[in-house]
């Protein structure tokens, strides 16, 4: 469409008169992400790391005792609680009185959290978003559907939404009628190229609805649908992709950090790490040693661009399996979600959340929602929100859960009318109230 072409021209024209910052950054990001082990990328990253560490040790009270560092491994691994308890000490004295941006998370981990980002960090995040959307088939100016919980604090005004060609679709109450309206919106959209970006749980509910009603849509012009904020399970990835005739990709990011890794059209089943903007480590659960490829560990991230509040070796609370791609570059083969929601069988062995999701696939046509909760060492509760009035497979479901979690486990099924989302709109499918450490 001509109007989309003009949107694209306008965006890059405005960037050029501001010095072409975004274009330069995207070129750098692309090279460093694709060739992270090249001498140019390694030298550039070393420059960014050294600059960050020197800045942090010279201007933040928390890191002031690490001035004699030899490498980033000399710095402690931190988490949200440590940052909150020492909030003022993490703020750089050089940026404390500048116009910084406050970013916050919803508290889905049980810990509401915020920090400050400086202008350069915000601009880098913007460039990261454009690069990874491009790797998902999106071109600036084309239609972007954003499935979010839209409220006054995050909603774009009409002019900005029109200029960016975005459709802000609210998912706070994703009923069948609401899903129907979204499907009609897609079907009636005459724009030839469009991309979706939204919560994984909303994608799952749309996939269930489309499968239940045998709805298949072709020729929508969907380049891809990118899932963010939550774990994208294999059922949703496969089913929604089939019904929308597009590739479903998963993004690993956070409000406080930015895009850490993402699946792309060239890497649809593993996560390409954003080597350009972060140092990403995958560490053992019980110590700070790196895991080996093929092993799961804690995701620990160093943000190379936030100088207002330097975040060095930050344990995100999520876990992933470390992998290596065909070029020998590290990637994340799987991302399991939050460590606090990792669950255990009745003998204390860690069980992948993937195992839980597979237990419900055969019943999806009967369910609106489900939630799996480990209440104690051997006690598990399953909450079901049904499509109809009865569920005739209690014994079957309990048996297949026990087959993985232990024959001595206690499994109860609770029927509910609603499993409410968190304030952010995210929905926790797996919850650990046992919290085995």
PDB file of C-alpha atoms in Angstrom, residues 55-56 58-61 87-98 100 306-310:
ATOM      1  CA  UNK A  55      31.196   3.473  34.784  1.00  0.00           C
ATOM      2  CA  UNK A  56      29.448   1.252  37.322  1.00  0.00           C
ATOM      3  CA  UNK A  58      33.088   4.718  39.534  1.00  0.00           C
ATOM      4  CA  UNK A  59      29.554   6.078  39.838  1.00  0.00           C
ATOM      5  CA  UNK A  60      27.393   3.572  41.744  1.00  0.00           C
ATOM      6  CA  UNK A  61      27.824   2.849  45.457  1.00  0.00           C
ATOM      7  CA  UNK A  87      17.876   0.678  45.147  1.00  0.00           C
ATOM      8  CA  UNK A  88      19.682   3.978  45.738  1.00  0.00           C
ATOM      9  CA  UNK A  89      23.069   2.251  45.624  1.00  0.00           C
ATOM     10  CA  UNK A  90      22.399   0.986  42.100  1.00  0.00           C
ATOM     11  CA  UNK A  91      21.663   4.455  40.741  1.00  0.00           C
ATOM     12  CA  UNK A  92      24.545   6.160  38.997  1.00  0.00           C
ATOM     13  CA  UNK A  93      25.470   9.503  40.544  1.00  0.00           C
ATOM     14  CA  UNK A  94      26.182  10.804  37.031  1.00  0.00           C
ATOM     15  CA  UNK A  95      22.613  10.138  35.882  1.00  0.00           C
ATOM     16  CA  UNK A  96      20.570  10.550  39.049  1.00  0.00           C
ATOM     17  CA  UNK A  97      19.408  14.072  38.233  1.00  0.00           C
ATOM     18  CA  UNK A  98      18.918  13.520  34.495  1.00  0.00           C
ATOM     19  CA  UNK A 100      15.534   9.078  33.046  1.00  0.00           C
ATOM     20  CA  UNK A 306      21.679   1.158  30.865  1.00  0.00           C
ATOM     21  CA  UNK A 307      24.030   3.622  32.545  1.00  0.00           C
ATOM     22  CA  UNK A 308      21.364   5.228  34.742  1.00  0.00           C
ATOM     23  CA  UNK A 309      21.144   1.996  36.763  1.00  0.00           C
ATOM     24  CA  UNK A 310      23.873  -0.452  35.679  1.00  0.00           C
TER      25      UNK A 310
END
